[in-house]
PDB file of C-alpha atoms in Angstrom:
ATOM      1  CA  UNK P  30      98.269-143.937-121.831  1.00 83.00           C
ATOM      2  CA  UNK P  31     101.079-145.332-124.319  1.00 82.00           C
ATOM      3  CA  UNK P  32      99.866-149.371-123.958  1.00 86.00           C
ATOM      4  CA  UNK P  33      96.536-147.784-125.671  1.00 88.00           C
ATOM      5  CA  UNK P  34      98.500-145.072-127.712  1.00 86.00           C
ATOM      6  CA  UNK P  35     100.531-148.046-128.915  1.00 86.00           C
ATOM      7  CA  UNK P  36      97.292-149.712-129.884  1.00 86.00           C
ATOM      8  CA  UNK P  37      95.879-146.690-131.671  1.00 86.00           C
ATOM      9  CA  UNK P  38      93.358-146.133-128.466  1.00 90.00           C
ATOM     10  CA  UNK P  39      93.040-143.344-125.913  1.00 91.00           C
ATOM     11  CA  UNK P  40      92.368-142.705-122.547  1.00 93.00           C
ATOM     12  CA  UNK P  41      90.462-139.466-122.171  1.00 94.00           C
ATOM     13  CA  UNK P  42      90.261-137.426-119.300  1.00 94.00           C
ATOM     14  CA  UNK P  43      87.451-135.355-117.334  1.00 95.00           C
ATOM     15  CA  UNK P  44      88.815-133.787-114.600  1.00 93.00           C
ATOM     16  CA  UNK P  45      87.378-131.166-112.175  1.00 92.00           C
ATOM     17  CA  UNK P  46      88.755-127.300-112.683  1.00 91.00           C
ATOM     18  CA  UNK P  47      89.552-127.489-108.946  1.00 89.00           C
ATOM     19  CA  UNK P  48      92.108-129.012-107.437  1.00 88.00           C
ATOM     20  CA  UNK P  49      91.118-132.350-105.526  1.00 87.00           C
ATOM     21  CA  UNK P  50      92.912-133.882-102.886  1.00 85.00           C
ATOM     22  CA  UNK P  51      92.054-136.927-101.021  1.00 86.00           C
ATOM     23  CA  UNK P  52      94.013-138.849 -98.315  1.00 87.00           C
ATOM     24  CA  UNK P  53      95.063-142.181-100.165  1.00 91.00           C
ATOM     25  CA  UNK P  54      98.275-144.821-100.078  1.00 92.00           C
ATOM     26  CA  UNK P  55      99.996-143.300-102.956  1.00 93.00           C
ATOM     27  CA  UNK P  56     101.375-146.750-104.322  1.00 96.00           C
ATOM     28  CA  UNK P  57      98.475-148.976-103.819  1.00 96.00           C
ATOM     29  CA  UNK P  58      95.592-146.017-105.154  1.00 95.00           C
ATOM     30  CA  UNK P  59      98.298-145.897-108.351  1.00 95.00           C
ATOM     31  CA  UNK P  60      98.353-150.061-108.821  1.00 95.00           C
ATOM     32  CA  UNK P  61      94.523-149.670-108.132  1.00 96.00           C
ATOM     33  CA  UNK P  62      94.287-147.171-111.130  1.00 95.00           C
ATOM     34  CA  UNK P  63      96.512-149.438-113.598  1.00 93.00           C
ATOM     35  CA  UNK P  64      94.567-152.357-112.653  1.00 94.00           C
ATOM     36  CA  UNK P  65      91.708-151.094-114.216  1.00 95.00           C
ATOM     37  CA  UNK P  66      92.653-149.680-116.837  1.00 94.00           C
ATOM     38  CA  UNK P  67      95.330-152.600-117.696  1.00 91.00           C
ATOM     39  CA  UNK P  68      91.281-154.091-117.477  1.00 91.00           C
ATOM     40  CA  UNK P  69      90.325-152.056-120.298  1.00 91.00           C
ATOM     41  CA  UNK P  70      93.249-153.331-122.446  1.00 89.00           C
ATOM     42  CA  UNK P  71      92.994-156.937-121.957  1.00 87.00           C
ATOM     43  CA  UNK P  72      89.124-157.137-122.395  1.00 85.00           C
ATOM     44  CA  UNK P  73      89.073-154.659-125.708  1.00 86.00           C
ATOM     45  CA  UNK P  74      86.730-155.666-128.772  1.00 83.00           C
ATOM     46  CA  UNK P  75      88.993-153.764-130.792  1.00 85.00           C
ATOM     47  CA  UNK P  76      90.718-150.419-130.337  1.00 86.00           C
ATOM     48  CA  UNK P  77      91.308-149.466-126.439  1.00 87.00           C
ATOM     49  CA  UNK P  78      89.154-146.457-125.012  1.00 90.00           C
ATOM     50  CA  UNK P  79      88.921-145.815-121.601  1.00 93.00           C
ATOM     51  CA  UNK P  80      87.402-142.406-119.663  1.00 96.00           C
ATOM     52  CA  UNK P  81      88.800-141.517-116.601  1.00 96.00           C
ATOM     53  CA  UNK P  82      86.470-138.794-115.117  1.00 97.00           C
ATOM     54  CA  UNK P  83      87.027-137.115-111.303  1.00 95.00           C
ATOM     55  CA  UNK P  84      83.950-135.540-110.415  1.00 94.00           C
ATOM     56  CA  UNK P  85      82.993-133.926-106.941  1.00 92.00           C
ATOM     57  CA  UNK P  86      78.983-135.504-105.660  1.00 90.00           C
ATOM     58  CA  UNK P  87      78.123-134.198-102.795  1.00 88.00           C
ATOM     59  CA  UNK P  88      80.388-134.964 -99.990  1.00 88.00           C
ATOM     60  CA  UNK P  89      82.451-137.062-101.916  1.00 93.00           C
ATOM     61  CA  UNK P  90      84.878-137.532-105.100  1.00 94.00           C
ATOM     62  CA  UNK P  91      84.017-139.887-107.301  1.00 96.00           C
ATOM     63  CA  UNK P  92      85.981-141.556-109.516  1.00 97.00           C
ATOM     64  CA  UNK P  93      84.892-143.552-112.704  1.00 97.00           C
ATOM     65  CA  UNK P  94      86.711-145.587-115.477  1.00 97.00           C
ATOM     66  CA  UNK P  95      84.875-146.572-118.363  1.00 96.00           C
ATOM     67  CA  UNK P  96      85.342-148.591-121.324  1.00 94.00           C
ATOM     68  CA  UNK P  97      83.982-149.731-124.393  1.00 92.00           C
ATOM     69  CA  UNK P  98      85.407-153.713-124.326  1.00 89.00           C
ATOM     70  CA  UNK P  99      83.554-156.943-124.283  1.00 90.00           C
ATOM     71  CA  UNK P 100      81.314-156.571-120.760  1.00 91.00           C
ATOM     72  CA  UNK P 101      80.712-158.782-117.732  1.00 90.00           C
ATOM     73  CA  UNK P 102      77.512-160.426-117.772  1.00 90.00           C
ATOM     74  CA  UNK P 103      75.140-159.714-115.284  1.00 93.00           C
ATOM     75  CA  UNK P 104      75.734-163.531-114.203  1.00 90.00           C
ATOM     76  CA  UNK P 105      79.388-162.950-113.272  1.00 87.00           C
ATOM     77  CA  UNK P 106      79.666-159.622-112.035  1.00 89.00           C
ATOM     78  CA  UNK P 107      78.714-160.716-107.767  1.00 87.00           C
ATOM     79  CA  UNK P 108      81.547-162.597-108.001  1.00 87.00           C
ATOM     80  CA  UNK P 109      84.227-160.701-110.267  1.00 89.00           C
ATOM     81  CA  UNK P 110      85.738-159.345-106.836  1.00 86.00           C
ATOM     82  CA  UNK P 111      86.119-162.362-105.271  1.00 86.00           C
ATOM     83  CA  UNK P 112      89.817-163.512-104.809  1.00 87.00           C
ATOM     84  CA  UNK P 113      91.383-166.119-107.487  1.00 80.00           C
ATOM     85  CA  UNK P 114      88.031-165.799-109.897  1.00 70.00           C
ATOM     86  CA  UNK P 115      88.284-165.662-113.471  1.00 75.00           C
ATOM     87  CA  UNK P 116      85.113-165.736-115.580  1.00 73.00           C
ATOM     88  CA  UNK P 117      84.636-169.210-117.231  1.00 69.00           C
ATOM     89  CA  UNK P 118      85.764-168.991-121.059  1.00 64.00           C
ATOM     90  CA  UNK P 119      85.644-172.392-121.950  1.00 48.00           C
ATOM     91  CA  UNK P 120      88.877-172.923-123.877  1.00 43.00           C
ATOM     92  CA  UNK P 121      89.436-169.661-124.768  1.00 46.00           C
ATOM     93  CA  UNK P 122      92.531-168.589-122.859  1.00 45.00           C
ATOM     94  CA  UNK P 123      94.099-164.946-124.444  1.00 58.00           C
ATOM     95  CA  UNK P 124      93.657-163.251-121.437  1.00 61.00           C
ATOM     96  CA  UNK P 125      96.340-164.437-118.481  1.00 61.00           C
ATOM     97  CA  UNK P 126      95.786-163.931-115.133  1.00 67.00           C
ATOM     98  CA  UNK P 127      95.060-164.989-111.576  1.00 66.00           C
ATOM     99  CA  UNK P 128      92.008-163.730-111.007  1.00 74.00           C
ATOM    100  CA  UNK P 129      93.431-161.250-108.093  1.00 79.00           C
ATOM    101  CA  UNK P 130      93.343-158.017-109.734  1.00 88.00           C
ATOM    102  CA  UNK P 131      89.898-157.154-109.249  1.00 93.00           C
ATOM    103  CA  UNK P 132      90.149-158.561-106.016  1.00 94.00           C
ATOM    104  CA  UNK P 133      93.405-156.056-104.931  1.00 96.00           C
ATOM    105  CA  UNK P 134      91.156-153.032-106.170  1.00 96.00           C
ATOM    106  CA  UNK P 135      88.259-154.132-104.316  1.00 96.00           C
ATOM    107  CA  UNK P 136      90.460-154.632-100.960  1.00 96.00           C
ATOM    108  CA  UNK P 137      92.521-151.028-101.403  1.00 96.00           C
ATOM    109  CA  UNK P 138      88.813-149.127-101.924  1.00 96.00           C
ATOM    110  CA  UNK P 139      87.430-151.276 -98.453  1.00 95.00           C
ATOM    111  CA  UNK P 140      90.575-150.325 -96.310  1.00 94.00           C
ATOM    112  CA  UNK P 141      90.705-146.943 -97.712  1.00 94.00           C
ATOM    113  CA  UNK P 142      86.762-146.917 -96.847  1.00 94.00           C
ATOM    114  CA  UNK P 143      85.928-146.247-100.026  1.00 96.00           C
ATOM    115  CA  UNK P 144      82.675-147.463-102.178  1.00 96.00           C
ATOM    116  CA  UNK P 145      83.540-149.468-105.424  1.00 97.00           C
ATOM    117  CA  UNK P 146      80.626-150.292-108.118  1.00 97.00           C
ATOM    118  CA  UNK P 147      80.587-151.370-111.062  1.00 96.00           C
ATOM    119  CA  UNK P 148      78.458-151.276-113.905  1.00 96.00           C
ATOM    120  CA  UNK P 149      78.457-153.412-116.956  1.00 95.00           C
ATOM    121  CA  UNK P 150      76.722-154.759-120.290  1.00 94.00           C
ATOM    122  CA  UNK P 151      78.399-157.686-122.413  1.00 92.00           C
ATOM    123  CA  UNK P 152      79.374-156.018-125.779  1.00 91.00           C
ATOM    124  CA  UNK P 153      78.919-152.788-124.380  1.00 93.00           C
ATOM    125  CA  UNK P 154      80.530-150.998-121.789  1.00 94.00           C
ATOM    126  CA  UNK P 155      81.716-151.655-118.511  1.00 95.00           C
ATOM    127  CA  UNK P 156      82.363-148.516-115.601  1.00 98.00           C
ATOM    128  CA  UNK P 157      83.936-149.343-112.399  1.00 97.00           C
ATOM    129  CA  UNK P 158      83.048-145.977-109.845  1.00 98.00           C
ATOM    130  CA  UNK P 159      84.939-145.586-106.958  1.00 97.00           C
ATOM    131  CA  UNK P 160      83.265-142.925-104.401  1.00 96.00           C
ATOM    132  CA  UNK P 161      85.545-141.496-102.200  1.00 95.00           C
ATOM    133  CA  UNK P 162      84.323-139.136 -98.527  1.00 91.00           C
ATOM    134  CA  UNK P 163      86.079-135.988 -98.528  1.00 86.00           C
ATOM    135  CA  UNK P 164      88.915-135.889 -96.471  1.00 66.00           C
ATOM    136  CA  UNK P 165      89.307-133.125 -93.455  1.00 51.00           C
ATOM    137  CA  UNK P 166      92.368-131.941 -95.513  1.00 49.00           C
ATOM    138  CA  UNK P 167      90.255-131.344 -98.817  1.00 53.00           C
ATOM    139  CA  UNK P 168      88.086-129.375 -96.839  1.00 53.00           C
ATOM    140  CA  UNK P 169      90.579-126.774 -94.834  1.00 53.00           C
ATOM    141  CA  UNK P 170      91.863-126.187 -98.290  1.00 52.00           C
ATOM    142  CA  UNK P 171      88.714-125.394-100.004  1.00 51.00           C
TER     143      UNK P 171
END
């Protein structure tokens, strides 16, 4: 939250009155979380908003980070977790990267056996949702 407090953005949060646990790699599920919203920094129109909401749906936790930044295209999006890719920009290059970060989150959701979508207009908006099962543990502590 200070890179976008920095900018004069926010991150705001809607989290669940319950407590939440799931069963996660606490490093990688952390790098997976600044990924995206390192995502909502880089591809900003302007000031950097993000949401990060935790909600329980059905029998699973689901996860969502929205933002208000320039979009993926419906053309693009297939292919924005494939490893190495980097939307064409022509010669527009103010965004640096390899084209792997999308890939990582992608890769920590499918080991963790988690289901990642994502949701996007250009110019508008773009929501990655990450639905996680409920774990055993979450359950017994219900």
């Amino acid at each position: 939250s200070l890179r976008f407090e920095e900018l004069g953005g926010k991150i705001d949060l809607d989290l669940p009155q319950e407590e939440i646990f799931i069963e996660a790699d606490r490093f990688h599920f952390l790098n997976m979380l600044s990924n995206l919203l390192d995502n909502a920094l880089k591809y900003r129109k302007s000031t950097p908003e993000a949401k990060l909401s935790i909600q329980r749906v059905g029998k699973a936790i689901e996860l969502s980070i929205l933002d208000h930044g320039i979009g993926i295209s419906k053309e693009y999006q297939p292919t924005v977790f494939e490893k190495f890719y980097r939307i064409p920009t022509g010669n527009i290059h103010n965004v640096k990267g390899f084209g792997i970060g999308l890939f990582y989150v992608k890769k920590i959701c499918e080991t963790h056996g988690w289901n990642l979508q994502l949701e996007s207009e250009v110019d508008q908006f773009t929501k990655f949702v990450i639905s996680i099962p409920t774990t055993k543990m979450d359950k017994e502590l219900k």
